[in-house]
CSV table of C-alpha atoms and ligand atoms in Angstrom, one decimal:
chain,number,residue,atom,x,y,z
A,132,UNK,CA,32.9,29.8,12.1
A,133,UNK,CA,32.9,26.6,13.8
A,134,UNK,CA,30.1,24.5,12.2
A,135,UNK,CA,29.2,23.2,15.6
A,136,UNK,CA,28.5,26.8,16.7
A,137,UNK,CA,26.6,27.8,13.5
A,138,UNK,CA,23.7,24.2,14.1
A,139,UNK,CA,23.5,25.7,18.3
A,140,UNK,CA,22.7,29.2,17.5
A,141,UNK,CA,19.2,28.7,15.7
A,142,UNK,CA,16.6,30.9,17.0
A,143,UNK,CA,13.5,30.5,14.7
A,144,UNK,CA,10.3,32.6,14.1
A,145,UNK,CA,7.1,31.2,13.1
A,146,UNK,CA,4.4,33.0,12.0
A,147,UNK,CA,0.4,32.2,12.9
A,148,UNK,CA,-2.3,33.7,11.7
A,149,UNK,CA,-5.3,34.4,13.7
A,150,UNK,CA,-7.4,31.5,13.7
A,151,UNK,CA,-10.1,32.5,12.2
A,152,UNK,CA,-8.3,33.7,9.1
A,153,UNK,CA,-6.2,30.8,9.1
A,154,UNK,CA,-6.0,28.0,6.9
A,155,UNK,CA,-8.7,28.4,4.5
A,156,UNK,CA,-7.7,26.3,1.9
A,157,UNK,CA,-8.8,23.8,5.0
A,158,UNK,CA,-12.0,24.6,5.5
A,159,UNK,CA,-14.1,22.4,3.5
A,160,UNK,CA,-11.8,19.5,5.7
A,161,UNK,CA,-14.1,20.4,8.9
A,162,UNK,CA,-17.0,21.1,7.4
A,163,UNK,CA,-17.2,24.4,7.4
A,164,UNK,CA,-17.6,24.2,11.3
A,165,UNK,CA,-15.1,27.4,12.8
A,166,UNK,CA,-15.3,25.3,16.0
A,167,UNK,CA,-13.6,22.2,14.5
A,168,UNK,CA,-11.5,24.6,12.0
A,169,UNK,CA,-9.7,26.7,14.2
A,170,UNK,CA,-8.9,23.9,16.4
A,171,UNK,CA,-7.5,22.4,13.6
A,172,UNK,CA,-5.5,25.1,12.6
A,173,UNK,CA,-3.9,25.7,16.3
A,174,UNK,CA,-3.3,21.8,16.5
A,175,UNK,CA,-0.8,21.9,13.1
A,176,UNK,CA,0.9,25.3,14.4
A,177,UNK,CA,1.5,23.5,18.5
A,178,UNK,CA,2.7,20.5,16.8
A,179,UNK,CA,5.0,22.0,14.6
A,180,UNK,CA,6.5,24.2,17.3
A,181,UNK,CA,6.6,21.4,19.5
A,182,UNK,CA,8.9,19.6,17.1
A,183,UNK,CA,11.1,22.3,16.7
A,184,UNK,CA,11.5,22.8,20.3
A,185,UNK,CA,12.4,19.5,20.6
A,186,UNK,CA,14.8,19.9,17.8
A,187,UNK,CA,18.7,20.0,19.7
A,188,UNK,CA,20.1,22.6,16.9
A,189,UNK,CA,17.1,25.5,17.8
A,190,UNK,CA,17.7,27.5,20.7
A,191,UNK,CA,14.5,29.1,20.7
A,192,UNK,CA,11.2,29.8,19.0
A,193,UNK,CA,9.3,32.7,18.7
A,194,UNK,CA,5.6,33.1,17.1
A,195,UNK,CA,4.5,35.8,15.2
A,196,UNK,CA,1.1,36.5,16.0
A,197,UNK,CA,-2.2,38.2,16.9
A,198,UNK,CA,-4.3,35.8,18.3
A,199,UNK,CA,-4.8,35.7,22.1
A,200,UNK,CA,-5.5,32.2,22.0
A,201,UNK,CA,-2.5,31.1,19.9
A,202,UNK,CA,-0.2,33.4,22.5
A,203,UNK,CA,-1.7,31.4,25.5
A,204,UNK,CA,-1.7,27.7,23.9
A,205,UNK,CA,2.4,28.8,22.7
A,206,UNK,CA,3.2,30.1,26.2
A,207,UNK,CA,2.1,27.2,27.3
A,208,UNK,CA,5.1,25.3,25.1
A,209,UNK,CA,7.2,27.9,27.2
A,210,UNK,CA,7.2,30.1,24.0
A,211,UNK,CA,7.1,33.7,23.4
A,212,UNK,CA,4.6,35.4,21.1
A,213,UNK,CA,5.0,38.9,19.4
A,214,UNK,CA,2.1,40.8,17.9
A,215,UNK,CA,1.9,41.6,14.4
A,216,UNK,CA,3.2,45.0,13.6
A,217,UNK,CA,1.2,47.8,11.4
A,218,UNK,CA,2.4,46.5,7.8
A,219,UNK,CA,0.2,43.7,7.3
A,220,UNK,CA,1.4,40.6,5.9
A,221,UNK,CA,3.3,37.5,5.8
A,222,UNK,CA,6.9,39.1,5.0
A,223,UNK,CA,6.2,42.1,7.0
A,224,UNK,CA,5.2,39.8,9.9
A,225,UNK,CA,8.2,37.5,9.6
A,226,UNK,CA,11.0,40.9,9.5
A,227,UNK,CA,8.8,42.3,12.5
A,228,UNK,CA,9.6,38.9,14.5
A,229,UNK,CA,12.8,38.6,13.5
A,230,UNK,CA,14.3,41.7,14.8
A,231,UNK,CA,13.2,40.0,18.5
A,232,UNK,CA,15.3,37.1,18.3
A,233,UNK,CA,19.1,37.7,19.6
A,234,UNK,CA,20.9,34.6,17.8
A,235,UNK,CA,23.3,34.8,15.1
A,236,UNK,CA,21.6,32.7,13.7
A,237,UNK,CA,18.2,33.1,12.3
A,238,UNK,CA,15.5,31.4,10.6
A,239,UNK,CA,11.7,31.4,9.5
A,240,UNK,CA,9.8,28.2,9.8
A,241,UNK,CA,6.3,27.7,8.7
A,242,UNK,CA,3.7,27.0,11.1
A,243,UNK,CA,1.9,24.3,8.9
A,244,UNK,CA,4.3,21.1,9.3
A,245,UNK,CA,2.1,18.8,12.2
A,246,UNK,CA,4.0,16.0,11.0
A,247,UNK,CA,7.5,17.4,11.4
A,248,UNK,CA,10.3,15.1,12.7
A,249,UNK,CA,13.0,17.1,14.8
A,250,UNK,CA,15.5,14.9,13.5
A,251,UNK,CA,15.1,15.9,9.9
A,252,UNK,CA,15.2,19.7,10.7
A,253,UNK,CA,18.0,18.9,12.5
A,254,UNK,CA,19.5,17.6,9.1
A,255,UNK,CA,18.3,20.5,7.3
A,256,UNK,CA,19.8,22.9,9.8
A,257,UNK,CA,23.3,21.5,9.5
A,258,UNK,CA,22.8,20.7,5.7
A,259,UNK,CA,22.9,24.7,5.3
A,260,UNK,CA,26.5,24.9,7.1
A,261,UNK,CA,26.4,28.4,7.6
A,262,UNK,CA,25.1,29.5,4.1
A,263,UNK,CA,21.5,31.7,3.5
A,264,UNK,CA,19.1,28.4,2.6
A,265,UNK,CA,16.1,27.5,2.4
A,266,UNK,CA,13.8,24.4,2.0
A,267,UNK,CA,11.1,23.9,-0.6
A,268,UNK,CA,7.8,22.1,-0.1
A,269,UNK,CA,7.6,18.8,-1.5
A,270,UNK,CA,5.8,20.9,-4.1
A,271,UNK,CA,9.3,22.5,-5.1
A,272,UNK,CA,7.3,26.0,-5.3
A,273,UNK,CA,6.7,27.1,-1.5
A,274,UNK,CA,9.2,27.4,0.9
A,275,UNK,CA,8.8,25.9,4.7
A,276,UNK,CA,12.4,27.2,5.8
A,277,UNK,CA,14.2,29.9,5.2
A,278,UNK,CA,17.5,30.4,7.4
A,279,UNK,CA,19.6,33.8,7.5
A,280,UNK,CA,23.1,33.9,6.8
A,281,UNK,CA,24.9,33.9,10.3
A,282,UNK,CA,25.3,37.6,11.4
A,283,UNK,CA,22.7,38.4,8.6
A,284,UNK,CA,18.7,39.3,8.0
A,285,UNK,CA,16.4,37.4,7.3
A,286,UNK,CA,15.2,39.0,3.5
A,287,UNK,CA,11.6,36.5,3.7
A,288,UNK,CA,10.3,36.7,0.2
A,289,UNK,CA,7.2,34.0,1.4
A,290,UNK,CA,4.4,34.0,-0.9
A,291,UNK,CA,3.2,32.5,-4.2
A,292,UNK,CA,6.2,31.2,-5.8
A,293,UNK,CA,8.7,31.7,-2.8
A,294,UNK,CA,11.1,28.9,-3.5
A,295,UNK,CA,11.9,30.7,-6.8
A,296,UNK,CA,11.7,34.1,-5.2
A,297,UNK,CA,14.3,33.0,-2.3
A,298,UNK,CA,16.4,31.1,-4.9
A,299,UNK,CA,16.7,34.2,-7.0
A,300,UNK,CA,17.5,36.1,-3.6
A,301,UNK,CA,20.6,33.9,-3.5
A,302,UNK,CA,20.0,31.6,-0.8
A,303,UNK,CA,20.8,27.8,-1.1
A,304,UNK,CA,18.0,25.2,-1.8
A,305,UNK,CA,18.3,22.3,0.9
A,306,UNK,CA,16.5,19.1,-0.9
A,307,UNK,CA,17.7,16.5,1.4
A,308,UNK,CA,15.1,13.1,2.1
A,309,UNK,CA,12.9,15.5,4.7
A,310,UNK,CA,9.8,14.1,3.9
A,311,UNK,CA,7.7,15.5,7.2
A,312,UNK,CA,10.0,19.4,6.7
A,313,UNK,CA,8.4,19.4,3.5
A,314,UNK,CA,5.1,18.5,3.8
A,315,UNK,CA,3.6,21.9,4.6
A,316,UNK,CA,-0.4,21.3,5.4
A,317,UNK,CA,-2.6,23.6,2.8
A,318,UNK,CA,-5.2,21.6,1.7
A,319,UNK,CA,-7.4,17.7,2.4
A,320,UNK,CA,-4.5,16.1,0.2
A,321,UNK,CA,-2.0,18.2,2.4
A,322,UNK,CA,-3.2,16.6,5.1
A,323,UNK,CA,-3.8,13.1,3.9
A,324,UNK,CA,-0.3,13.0,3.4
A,325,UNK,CA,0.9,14.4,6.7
A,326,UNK,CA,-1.3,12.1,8.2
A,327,UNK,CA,1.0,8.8,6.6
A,328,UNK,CA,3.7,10.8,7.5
A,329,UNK,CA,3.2,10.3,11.4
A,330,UNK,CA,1.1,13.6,12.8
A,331,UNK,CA,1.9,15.2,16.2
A,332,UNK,CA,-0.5,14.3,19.0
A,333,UNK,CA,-2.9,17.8,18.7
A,334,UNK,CA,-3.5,17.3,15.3
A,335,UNK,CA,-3.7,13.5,15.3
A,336,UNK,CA,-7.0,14.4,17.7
A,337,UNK,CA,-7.6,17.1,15.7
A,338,UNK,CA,-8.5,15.1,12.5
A,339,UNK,CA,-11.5,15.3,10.4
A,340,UNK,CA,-13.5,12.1,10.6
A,341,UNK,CA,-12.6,11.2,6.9
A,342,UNK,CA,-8.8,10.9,8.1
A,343,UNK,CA,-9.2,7.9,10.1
B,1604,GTP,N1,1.5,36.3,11.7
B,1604,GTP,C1,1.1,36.0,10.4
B,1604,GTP,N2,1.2,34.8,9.9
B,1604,GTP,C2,0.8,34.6,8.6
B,1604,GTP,C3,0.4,35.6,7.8
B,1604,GTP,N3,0.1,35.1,6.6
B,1604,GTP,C4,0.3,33.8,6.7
B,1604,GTP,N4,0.8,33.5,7.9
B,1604,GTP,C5,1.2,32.2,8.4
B,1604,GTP,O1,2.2,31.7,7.5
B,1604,GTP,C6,2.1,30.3,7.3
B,1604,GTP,C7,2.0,30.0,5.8
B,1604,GTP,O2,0.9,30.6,5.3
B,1604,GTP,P1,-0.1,29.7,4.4
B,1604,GTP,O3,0.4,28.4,4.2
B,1604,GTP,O4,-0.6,30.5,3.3
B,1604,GTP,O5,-1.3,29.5,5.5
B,1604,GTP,P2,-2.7,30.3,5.6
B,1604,GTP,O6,-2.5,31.7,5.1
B,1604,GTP,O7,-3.1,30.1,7.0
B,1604,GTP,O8,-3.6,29.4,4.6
B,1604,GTP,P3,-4.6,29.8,3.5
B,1604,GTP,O9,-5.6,30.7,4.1
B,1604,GTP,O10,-5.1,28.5,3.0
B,1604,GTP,O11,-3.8,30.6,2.4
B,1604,GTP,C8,0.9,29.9,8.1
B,1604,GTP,O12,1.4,29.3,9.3
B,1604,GTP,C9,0.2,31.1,8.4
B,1604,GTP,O13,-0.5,31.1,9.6
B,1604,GTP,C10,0.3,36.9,8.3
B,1604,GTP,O14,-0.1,37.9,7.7
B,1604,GTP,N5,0.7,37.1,9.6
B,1605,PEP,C1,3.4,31.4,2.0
B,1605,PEP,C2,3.9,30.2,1.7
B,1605,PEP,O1,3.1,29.1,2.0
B,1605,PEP,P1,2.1,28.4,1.0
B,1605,PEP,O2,2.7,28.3,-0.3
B,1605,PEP,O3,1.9,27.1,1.7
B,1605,PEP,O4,0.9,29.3,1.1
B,1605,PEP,C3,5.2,30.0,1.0
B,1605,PEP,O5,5.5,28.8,0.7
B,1605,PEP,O6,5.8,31.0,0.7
């Protein structure tokens, strides 16, 4: 396959919790206020979505989720959003959205990356050429990206330990210099570092007063 065809065929889902479930590992970062937490958590899901639409190797994005307000807020980015299906969980969630998207070409992306640049997911998309791959988090131990063999599923094995798990699974790790594709937003140091990174505009107003 042409490798030109492989980077345009990209059709990505991304999962989102609802918001009030979301992000936990955040909460002390707003001070407990739901308010301030769940606008949080919405900011680093639009801004990562925002940078993959803007990324020229993904034809579309799709969001995995339940939460009316995350639907409107993505359809307002021109995105579609599909409602978690009966099996709970992450996996179950990701195989559920999946099956929507038409492309040859699929991927997962993680909905946690407000600083991501659309220029080094571009990098990462043609650094798989055509192979199952993934990309850790800067941790090495998560995963942020997971991208199906053309033609193929997308076998998401997202959890504790999910670079190993998609490593063992076969697919390719992609460690290229992708500082912002890596940085997946879990906790205050998460952030702190997203933050030097360069955050996208929602989550930039978004911020905790200790950030700035
Ligand atoms: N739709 C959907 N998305 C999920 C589910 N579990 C996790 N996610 C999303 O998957 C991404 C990665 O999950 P985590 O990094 O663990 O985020 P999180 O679960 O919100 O954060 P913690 O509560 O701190 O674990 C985030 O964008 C979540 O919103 C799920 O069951 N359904
Ligand atoms: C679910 C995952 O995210 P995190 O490790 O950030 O919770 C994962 O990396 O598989």
């Amino acid at each position: 396959m042409d490798y030109d065809e492989v980077r345009d065929e990209v059709e990505l889902v991304v999962p989102v919790k609802t918001l009030d479930r979301a992000k936990t590992r955040l909460t002390s970062a707003t001070g407990g206020d739901p308010v301030s937490h769940a606008a949080l958590a919405l900011a680093l899901a639009l801004d990562t979505v925002s940078a993959a639409l803007a990324t020229p190797g993904v034809r579309r994005v799709v969001t995995i989720t339940s939460d009316p307000a995350v639907a409107s807020e993505m359809a307002a980015l021109g995105v579609e959003s599909v409602p978690e299906p009966a099996e709970p969980g992450l996996n179950a969630a990701l195989r559920h959205g999946a099956r929507t998207l038409r492309s040859s070409r699929i991927g997962a992306l993680q909905a946690d990356l407000p600083a991501l640049k659309p220029d080094e997911l571009q990098a990462a998309l043609e650094a798989a050429a055509g192979r199952r791959a993934f990309v850790p988090d800067r941790q090495g131990t998560g995963t942020t990206l997971l991208l199906a063999a053309p033609g193929g599923e997308l076998h998401p094995r997202f959890g504790i330990g999910s670079a190993g798990h998609h490593r063992l699974s076969g697919a390719v790790a992609l460690l290229g210099p992708w500082p912002s594709l890596r940085c997946d937003v879990d906790t205050e140091e998460d952030l702190r570092l997203a933050n030097a990174l360069g955050l996208g505009p929602r989550t930039a107003n978004a911020l905790p007063a200790w950030t700035t």
